[in-house]
mmCIF file of N, CA and C in Angstrom:
data_model
loop_
_atom_site.group_PDB
_atom_site.id
_atom_site.type_symbol
_atom_site.label_atom_id
_atom_site.label_comp_id
_atom_site.label_asym_id
_atom_site.label_seq_id
_atom_site.Cartn_x
_atom_site.Cartn_y
_atom_site.Cartn_z
ATOM 1 N N UNK A 1 52.648 -197.246 2.151
ATOM 2 C CA UNK A 1 53.899 -197.187 1.562
ATOM 3 C C UNK A 1 53.271 -198.389 0.201
ATOM 4 N N UNK A 2 53.588 -198.095 -1.159
ATOM 5 C CA UNK A 2 52.856 -199.207 -1.725
ATOM 6 C C UNK A 2 53.674 -200.816 -1.949
ATOM 7 N N UNK A 3 53.465 -201.362 -2.798
ATOM 8 C CA UNK A 3 54.439 -202.623 -2.842
ATOM 9 C C UNK A 3 55.429 -202.890 -3.365
ATOM 10 N N UNK A 4 55.828 -201.926 -3.954
ATOM 11 C CA UNK A 4 57.083 -201.240 -4.894
ATOM 12 C C UNK A 4 57.481 -201.011 -3.648
ATOM 13 N N UNK A 5 57.614 -199.774 -2.531
ATOM 14 C CA UNK A 5 58.449 -199.540 -1.675
ATOM 15 C C UNK A 5 58.646 -200.754 -0.681
ATOM 16 N N UNK A 6 57.385 -201.354 -0.039
ATOM 17 C CA UNK A 6 57.654 -202.252 0.642
ATOM 18 C C UNK A 6 58.909 -203.648 0.018
ATOM 19 N N UNK A 7 58.635 -203.792 -1.003
ATOM 20 C CA UNK A 7 59.495 -204.790 -1.585
ATOM 21 C C UNK A 7 60.998 -204.012 -1.678
ATOM 22 N N UNK A 8 61.433 -203.010 -1.773
ATOM 23 C CA UNK A 8 62.462 -202.524 -1.653
ATOM 24 C C UNK A 8 63.193 -202.338 -0.104
ATOM 25 N N UNK A 9 62.123 -202.324 0.851
ATOM 26 C CA UNK A 9 62.843 -202.520 2.206
ATOM 27 C C UNK A 9 62.783 -203.797 2.987
ATOM 28 N N UNK A 10 62.442 -204.431 2.557
ATOM 29 C CA UNK A 10 62.225 -206.245 2.864
ATOM 30 C C UNK A 10 63.939 -206.169 3.275
ATOM 31 N N UNK A 11 64.856 -205.849 3.312
ATOM 32 C CA UNK A 11 66.147 -205.765 3.780
ATOM 33 C C UNK A 11 65.903 -205.652 5.032
ATOM 34 N N UNK A 12 65.127 -204.365 5.538
ATOM 35 C CA UNK A 12 65.063 -203.032 6.569
ATOM 36 C C UNK A 12 64.047 -204.305 7.789
ATOM 37 N N UNK A 13 63.587 -205.043 7.591
ATOM 38 C CA UNK A 13 62.437 -205.656 8.678
ATOM 39 C C UNK A 13 63.004 -206.928 8.928
ATOM 40 N N UNK A 14 62.322 -207.215 10.471
ATOM 41 C CA UNK A 14 63.078 -208.270 10.511
ATOM 42 C C UNK A 14 62.082 -209.898 9.881
ATOM 43 N N UNK A 15 63.028 -210.419 10.367
ATOM 44 C CA UNK A 15 62.787 -211.770 9.710
ATOM 45 C C UNK A 15 61.324 -212.534 10.130
ATOM 46 N N UNK A 16 60.275 -212.338 11.244
ATOM 47 C CA UNK A 16 59.693 -212.851 11.501
ATOM 48 C C UNK A 16 58.542 -211.425 11.514
ATOM 49 N N UNK A 17 58.692 -210.638 10.077
ATOM 50 C CA UNK A 17 57.628 -209.874 9.581
ATOM 51 C C UNK A 17 56.792 -210.949 8.554
ATOM 52 N N UNK A 18 55.983 -210.156 8.083
ATOM 53 C CA UNK A 18 54.644 -210.759 7.264
ATOM 54 C C UNK A 18 54.218 -209.244 5.993
ATOM 55 N N UNK A 19 54.507 -209.766 4.959
ATOM 56 C CA UNK A 19 54.136 -208.441 3.918
ATOM 57 C C UNK A 19 52.578 -208.824 3.607
ATOM 58 N N UNK A 20 51.644 -207.807 3.655
ATOM 59 C CA UNK A 20 50.599 -208.216 3.446
ATOM 60 C C UNK A 20 50.093 -206.539 2.441
ATOM 61 N N UNK A 21 49.290 -206.856 1.253
ATOM 62 C CA UNK A 21 48.788 -205.286 0.849
ATOM 63 C C UNK A 21 47.586 -205.689 0.404
ATOM 64 N N UNK A 22 46.725 -204.799 0.164
ATOM 65 C CA UNK A 22 45.200 -204.801 -0.356
ATOM 66 C C UNK A 22 45.568 -204.920 -1.759
ATOM 67 N N UNK A 23 44.537 -206.134 -2.247
ATOM 68 C CA UNK A 23 44.203 -206.236 -4.181
ATOM 69 C C UNK A 23 43.279 -205.044 -4.650
ATOM 70 N N UNK A 24 43.420 -205.406 -5.737
ATOM 71 C CA UNK A 24 44.565 -206.563 -6.386
ATOM 72 C C UNK A 24 45.979 -205.847 -6.872
ATOM 73 N N UNK A 25 46.777 -207.031 -6.190
ATOM 74 C CA UNK A 25 48.360 -206.661 -6.214
ATOM 75 C C UNK A 25 48.978 -206.436 -7.258
ATOM 76 N N UNK A 26 49.366 -204.912 -7.619
ATOM 77 C CA UNK A 26 50.506 -204.689 -8.252
ATOM 78 C C UNK A 26 51.571 -203.770 -7.565
ATOM 79 N N UNK A 27 52.380 -203.162 -8.245
ATOM 80 C CA UNK A 27 53.750 -202.852 -7.932
ATOM 81 C C UNK A 27 52.388 -201.270 -7.132
ATOM 82 N N UNK A 28 51.608 -201.094 -7.183
ATOM 83 C CA UNK A 28 51.096 -199.562 -6.226
ATOM 84 C C UNK A 28 50.354 -199.796 -5.218
ATOM 85 N N UNK A 29 50.004 -201.008 -5.337
ATOM 86 C CA UNK A 29 48.899 -201.913 -4.154
ATOM 87 C C UNK A 29 49.382 -201.399 -2.589
ATOM 88 N N UNK A 30 48.191 -200.756 -1.561
ATOM 89 C CA UNK A 30 48.483 -200.407 -0.947
ATOM 90 C C UNK A 30 49.372 -201.686 0.596
ATOM 91 N N UNK A 31 51.116 -201.449 0.936
ATOM 92 C CA UNK A 31 51.007 -202.378 1.340
ATOM 93 C C UNK A 31 51.763 -202.057 3.017
ATOM 94 N N UNK A 32 51.869 -203.005 3.731
ATOM 95 C CA UNK A 32 53.060 -202.913 5.137
ATOM 96 C C UNK A 32 53.178 -204.684 5.936
ATOM 97 N N UNK A 33 53.905 -203.722 6.716
ATOM 98 C CA UNK A 33 54.885 -205.256 7.128
ATOM 99 C C UNK A 33 53.971 -205.387 8.481
ATOM 100 N N UNK A 34 53.677 -206.682 9.030
ATOM 101 C CA UNK A 34 52.525 -206.819 10.037
ATOM 102 C C UNK A 34 53.550 -208.179 10.633
ATOM 103 N N UNK A 35 53.380 -207.999 12.277
ATOM 104 C CA UNK A 35 53.312 -209.294 13.131
ATOM 105 C C UNK A 35 52.024 -210.374 12.858
ATOM 106 N N UNK A 36 52.832 -211.104 12.849
ATOM 107 C CA UNK A 36 51.234 -212.600 13.336
ATOM 108 C C UNK A 36 51.138 -212.716 14.695
ATOM 109 N N UNK A 37 49.489 -212.724 15.100
ATOM 110 C CA UNK A 37 49.435 -212.871 16.233
ATOM 111 C C UNK A 37 49.771 -213.615 16.911
ATOM 112 N N UNK A 38 49.858 -213.857 18.269
ATOM 113 C CA UNK A 38 50.152 -215.033 19.304
ATOM 114 C C UNK A 38 50.008 -216.798 18.490
ATOM 115 N N UNK A 39 48.536 -216.487 17.953
ATOM 116 C CA UNK A 39 48.178 -217.893 17.088
ATOM 117 C C UNK A 39 48.525 -218.010 15.866
ATOM 118 N N UNK A 40 49.617 -217.360 15.440
ATOM 119 C CA UNK A 40 49.905 -217.278 14.132
ATOM 120 C C UNK A 40 48.999 -216.984 13.079
ATOM 121 N N UNK A 41 47.948 -215.895 13.200
ATOM 122 C CA UNK A 41 47.305 -215.053 12.853
ATOM 123 C C UNK A 41 47.169 -213.673 11.847
ATOM 124 N N UNK A 42 46.888 -213.299 11.249
ATOM 125 C CA UNK A 42 46.769 -211.947 10.735
ATOM 126 C C UNK A 42 45.823 -211.414 11.709
ATOM 127 N N UNK A 43 46.134 -210.290 12.614
ATOM 128 C CA UNK A 43 45.515 -209.240 12.998
ATOM 129 C C UNK A 43 44.168 -209.311 12.481
ATOM 130 N N UNK A 44 43.084 -209.014 13.668
ATOM 131 C CA UNK A 44 41.828 -209.212 12.707
ATOM 132 C C UNK A 44 41.461 -207.563 11.774
ATOM 133 N N UNK A 45 42.083 -206.524 12.909
ATOM 134 C CA UNK A 45 42.106 -205.116 12.413
ATOM 135 C C UNK A 45 42.682 -204.772 10.711
ATOM 136 N N UNK A 46 44.070 -205.950 10.761
ATOM 137 C CA UNK A 46 44.313 -205.588 9.464
ATOM 138 C C UNK A 46 43.272 -206.424 8.249
ATOM 139 N N UNK A 47 43.269 -207.446 8.661
ATOM 140 C CA UNK A 47 41.942 -208.308 7.916
ATOM 141 C C UNK A 47 40.593 -207.195 7.402
ATOM 142 N N UNK A 48 40.735 -206.525 8.659
ATOM 143 C CA UNK A 48 39.500 -205.832 8.622
ATOM 144 C C UNK A 48 40.013 -204.622 7.610
ATOM 145 N N UNK A 49 40.829 -204.275 7.161
ATOM 146 C CA UNK A 49 41.307 -203.218 6.455
ATOM 147 C C UNK A 49 41.252 -203.787 5.097
ATOM 148 N N UNK A 50 41.241 -204.795 4.332
ATOM 149 C CA UNK A 50 41.377 -205.126 3.723
ATOM 150 C C UNK A 50 42.351 -205.889 2.937
ATOM 151 N N UNK A 51 43.643 -206.195 3.743
ATOM 152 C CA UNK A 51 44.708 -206.446 3.689
ATOM 153 C C UNK A 51 44.957 -208.558 3.262
ATOM 154 N N UNK A 52 45.967 -208.492 2.642
ATOM 155 C CA UNK A 52 45.569 -210.163 2.543
ATOM 156 C C UNK A 52 47.365 -210.270 2.771
ATOM 157 N N UNK A 53 47.589 -211.489 2.568
ATOM 158 C CA UNK A 53 49.206 -211.958 2.793
ATOM 159 C C UNK A 53 49.688 -212.084 1.259
ATOM 160 N N UNK A 54 50.773 -211.059 1.336
ATOM 161 C CA UNK A 54 51.635 -211.591 0.232
ATOM 162 C C UNK A 54 52.389 -212.678 0.521
ATOM 163 N N UNK A 55 53.700 -212.445 1.275
ATOM 164 C CA UNK A 55 54.507 -213.615 1.368
ATOM 165 C C UNK A 55 55.484 -213.310 2.950
ATOM 166 N N UNK A 56 55.732 -214.591 3.194
ATOM 167 C CA UNK A 56 56.390 -213.700 4.750
ATOM 168 C C UNK A 56 57.533 -213.577 4.539
ATOM 169 N N UNK A 57 58.527 -212.907 5.470
ATOM 170 C CA UNK A 57 59.852 -212.487 4.892
ATOM 171 C C UNK A 57 60.636 -213.194 4.331
ATOM 172 N N UNK A 58 60.891 -214.724 4.945
ATOM 173 C CA UNK A 58 61.834 -215.714 4.157
ATOM 174 C C UNK A 58 61.426 -216.143 2.991
ATOM 175 N N UNK A 59 60.307 -216.022 2.381
ATOM 176 C CA UNK A 59 59.791 -216.219 0.915
ATOM 177 C C UNK A 59 60.276 -214.912 0.312
ATOM 178 N N UNK A 60 59.363 -214.046 0.600
ATOM 179 C CA UNK A 60 59.907 -212.706 0.438
ATOM 180 C C UNK A 60 61.821 -212.754 -0.028
ATOM 181 N N UNK A 61 61.892 -212.841 0.897
ATOM 182 C CA UNK A 61 63.382 -212.692 -0.057
ATOM 183 C C UNK A 61 64.145 -214.250 -0.736
ATOM 184 N N UNK A 62 63.331 -215.186 -0.776
ATOM 185 C CA UNK A 62 64.240 -216.501 -1.260
ATOM 186 C C UNK A 62 63.718 -216.145 -3.071
ATOM 187 N N UNK A 63 62.617 -215.207 -3.177
ATOM 188 C CA UNK A 63 62.127 -215.346 -4.447
ATOM 189 C C UNK A 63 62.653 -213.960 -5.050
ATOM 190 N N UNK A 64 63.061 -212.921 -4.590
ATOM 191 C CA UNK A 64 63.867 -211.723 -4.975
ATOM 192 C C UNK A 64 65.144 -211.904 -5.222
ATOM 193 N N UNK A 65 65.751 -213.502 -4.174
ATOM 194 C CA UNK A 65 67.048 -213.487 -4.983
ATOM 195 C C UNK A 65 67.417 -214.214 -6.171
ATOM 196 N N UNK A 66 66.284 -214.739 -6.748
ATOM 197 C CA UNK A 66 65.549 -215.229 -8.134
ATOM 198 C C UNK A 66 65.989 -214.078 -9.423
ATOM 199 N N UNK A 67 65.841 -212.781 -9.017
ATOM 200 C CA UNK A 67 66.062 -211.719 -9.517
ATOM 201 C C UNK A 67 67.431 -210.723 -9.263
ATOM 202 N N UNK A 68 68.073 -211.345 -8.463
ATOM 203 C CA UNK A 68 69.397 -210.421 -8.235
ATOM 204 C C UNK A 68 70.329 -210.449 -9.343
ATOM 205 N N UNK A 69 70.255 -211.614 -10.332
ATOM 206 C CA UNK A 69 71.402 -211.624 -11.440
ATOM 207 C C UNK A 69 70.467 -210.765 -12.364
ATOM 208 N N UNK A 70 69.191 -210.139 -12.219
ATOM 209 C CA UNK A 70 68.572 -209.931 -13.169
ATOM 210 C C UNK A 70 68.754 -208.179 -13.091
ATOM 211 N N UNK A 71 68.517 -207.541 -14.445
ATOM 212 C CA UNK A 71 68.237 -206.216 -14.697
ATOM 213 C C UNK A 71 67.014 -205.820 -14.239
ATOM 214 N N UNK A 72 66.223 -205.384 -12.793
ATOM 215 C CA UNK A 72 65.192 -205.154 -13.246
ATOM 216 C C UNK A 72 64.797 -203.628 -12.241
ATOM 217 N N UNK A 73 63.490 -202.707 -12.062
ATOM 218 C CA UNK A 73 63.534 -201.698 -11.607
ATOM 219 C C UNK A 73 62.668 -202.387 -10.235
ATOM 220 N N UNK A 74 62.219 -201.374 -9.662
ATOM 221 C CA UNK A 74 61.995 -201.540 -8.212
ATOM 222 C C UNK A 74 60.276 -201.832 -8.743
ATOM 223 N N UNK A 75 59.748 -201.729 -9.809
ATOM 224 C CA UNK A 75 58.098 -201.893 -10.126
ATOM 225 C C UNK A 75 58.409 -203.027 -10.796
ATOM 226 N N UNK A 76 58.928 -203.575 -11.580
ATOM 227 C CA UNK A 76 59.315 -205.164 -12.073
ATOM 228 C C UNK A 76 59.610 -205.865 -10.755
ATOM 229 N N UNK A 77 60.192 -205.926 -9.821
ATOM 230 C CA UNK A 77 60.811 -206.404 -8.582
ATOM 231 C C UNK A 77 59.134 -206.647 -8.389
ATOM 232 N N UNK A 78 58.544 -205.123 -7.730
ATOM 233 C CA UNK A 78 57.479 -205.657 -7.113
ATOM 234 C C UNK A 78 56.238 -206.467 -7.870
ATOM 235 N N UNK A 79 55.885 -206.385 -9.406
ATOM 236 C CA UNK A 79 55.099 -207.049 -9.872
ATOM 237 C C UNK A 79 55.421 -208.537 -10.143
ATOM 238 N N UNK A 80 56.698 -208.588 -9.899
ATOM 239 C CA UNK A 80 57.154 -210.332 -9.465
ATOM 240 C C UNK A 80 56.729 -210.915 -8.414
ATOM 241 N N UNK A 81 56.917 -210.335 -7.472
ATOM 242 C CA UNK A 81 56.276 -210.755 -6.179
ATOM 243 C C UNK A 81 54.964 -210.617 -6.333
ATOM 244 N N UNK A 82 54.013 -209.757 -7.007
ATOM 245 C CA UNK A 82 52.475 -209.782 -6.841
ATOM 246 C C UNK A 82 52.381 -211.062 -7.170
ATOM 247 N N UNK A 83 52.965 -211.485 -8.994
ATOM 248 C CA UNK A 83 52.497 -212.446 -10.237
ATOM 249 C C UNK A 83 52.625 -213.864 -8.874
ATOM 250 N N UNK A 84 53.746 -213.695 -8.192
ATOM 251 C CA UNK A 84 54.335 -215.050 -7.453
ATOM 252 C C UNK A 84 53.103 -215.582 -6.181
ATOM 253 N N UNK A 85 53.071 -214.466 -5.482
ATOM 254 C CA UNK A 85 51.581 -214.370 -4.622
ATOM 255 C C UNK A 85 50.807 -214.803 -4.776
ATOM 256 N N UNK A 86 49.942 -213.974 -6.133
ATOM 257 C CA UNK A 86 49.213 -215.005 -7.018
ATOM 258 C C UNK A 86 49.228 -216.375 -7.546
ATOM 259 N N UNK A 87 50.106 -216.612 -7.750
ATOM 260 C CA UNK A 87 50.021 -217.920 -8.943
ATOM 261 C C UNK A 87 50.905 -218.645 -8.847
ATOM 262 N N UNK A 88 51.739 -218.232 -7.097
ATOM 263 C CA UNK A 88 52.545 -219.690 -6.607
ATOM 264 C C UNK A 88 53.701 -219.945 -7.860
ATOM 265 N N UNK A 89 53.710 -218.951 -9.042
ATOM 266 C CA UNK A 89 54.791 -219.431 -9.908
ATOM 267 C C UNK A 89 55.590 -218.134 -10.784
ATOM 268 N N UNK A 90 56.316 -218.538 -11.116
ATOM 269 C CA UNK A 90 57.251 -217.134 -11.911
ATOM 270 C C UNK A 90 56.057 -216.114 -13.062
ATOM 271 N N UNK A 91 56.386 -215.279 -13.106
ATOM 272 C CA UNK A 91 55.439 -214.790 -14.362
ATOM 273 C C UNK A 91 56.251 -215.340 -15.673
ATOM 274 N N UNK A 92 55.756 -215.471 -16.643
ATOM 275 C CA UNK A 92 56.285 -216.027 -17.942
ATOM 276 C C UNK A 92 57.388 -214.926 -18.613
ATOM 277 N N UNK A 93 57.212 -213.844 -18.390
ATOM 278 C CA UNK A 93 58.372 -212.936 -18.756
ATOM 279 C C UNK A 93 59.794 -212.780 -17.694
ATOM 280 N N UNK A 94 59.719 -213.636 -17.230
ATOM 281 C CA UNK A 94 61.134 -213.697 -16.004
ATOM 282 C C UNK A 94 62.060 -214.420 -16.846
ATOM 283 N N UNK A 95 61.428 -215.259 -17.775
ATOM 284 C CA UNK A 95 63.066 -215.785 -18.295
ATOM 285 C C UNK A 95 63.607 -214.996 -19.230
ATOM 286 N N UNK A 96 62.472 -213.965 -19.498
ATOM 287 C CA UNK A 96 63.160 -213.074 -20.952
ATOM 288 C C UNK A 96 64.145 -211.654 -20.178
ATOM 289 N N UNK A 97 63.997 -211.746 -18.668
ATOM 290 C CA UNK A 97 64.914 -210.397 -18.240
ATOM 291 C C UNK A 97 66.193 -210.718 -18.598
ATOM 292 N N UNK A 98 66.734 -209.609 -18.431
ATOM 293 C CA UNK A 98 68.321 -209.537 -18.800
ATOM 294 C C UNK A 98 69.138 -209.629 -18.236
ATOM 295 N N UNK A 99 70.262 -210.231 -17.874
ATOM 296 C CA UNK A 99 71.221 -210.490 -16.509
ATOM 297 C C UNK A 99 71.515 -209.211 -16.615
ATOM 298 N N UNK A 100 72.356 -208.589 -15.084
ATOM 299 C CA UNK A 100 72.740 -207.118 -15.176
ATOM 300 C C UNK A 100 74.006 -207.651 -15.012
#
């Protein structure tokens, strides 16, 4: 699945899951949800495949809640998440989005 599809499925996965994707982060990046190991690490197989942490479930839900009142496509939501994951801040265009 890609990042756009993963973001769209966030409410279908358990809250202990972590979203990972292969960089560079864009809406089309390969992505998946994973569980951390018992010592709270990304499984080595996942890391060896080139996946990097995007956001944990709670942070992803929180960031997407800011988009809830905006009129955005799935691609825009995924790009918003990707930007936040890389920069720890919203993209400049966020405030330009129209209300739903």
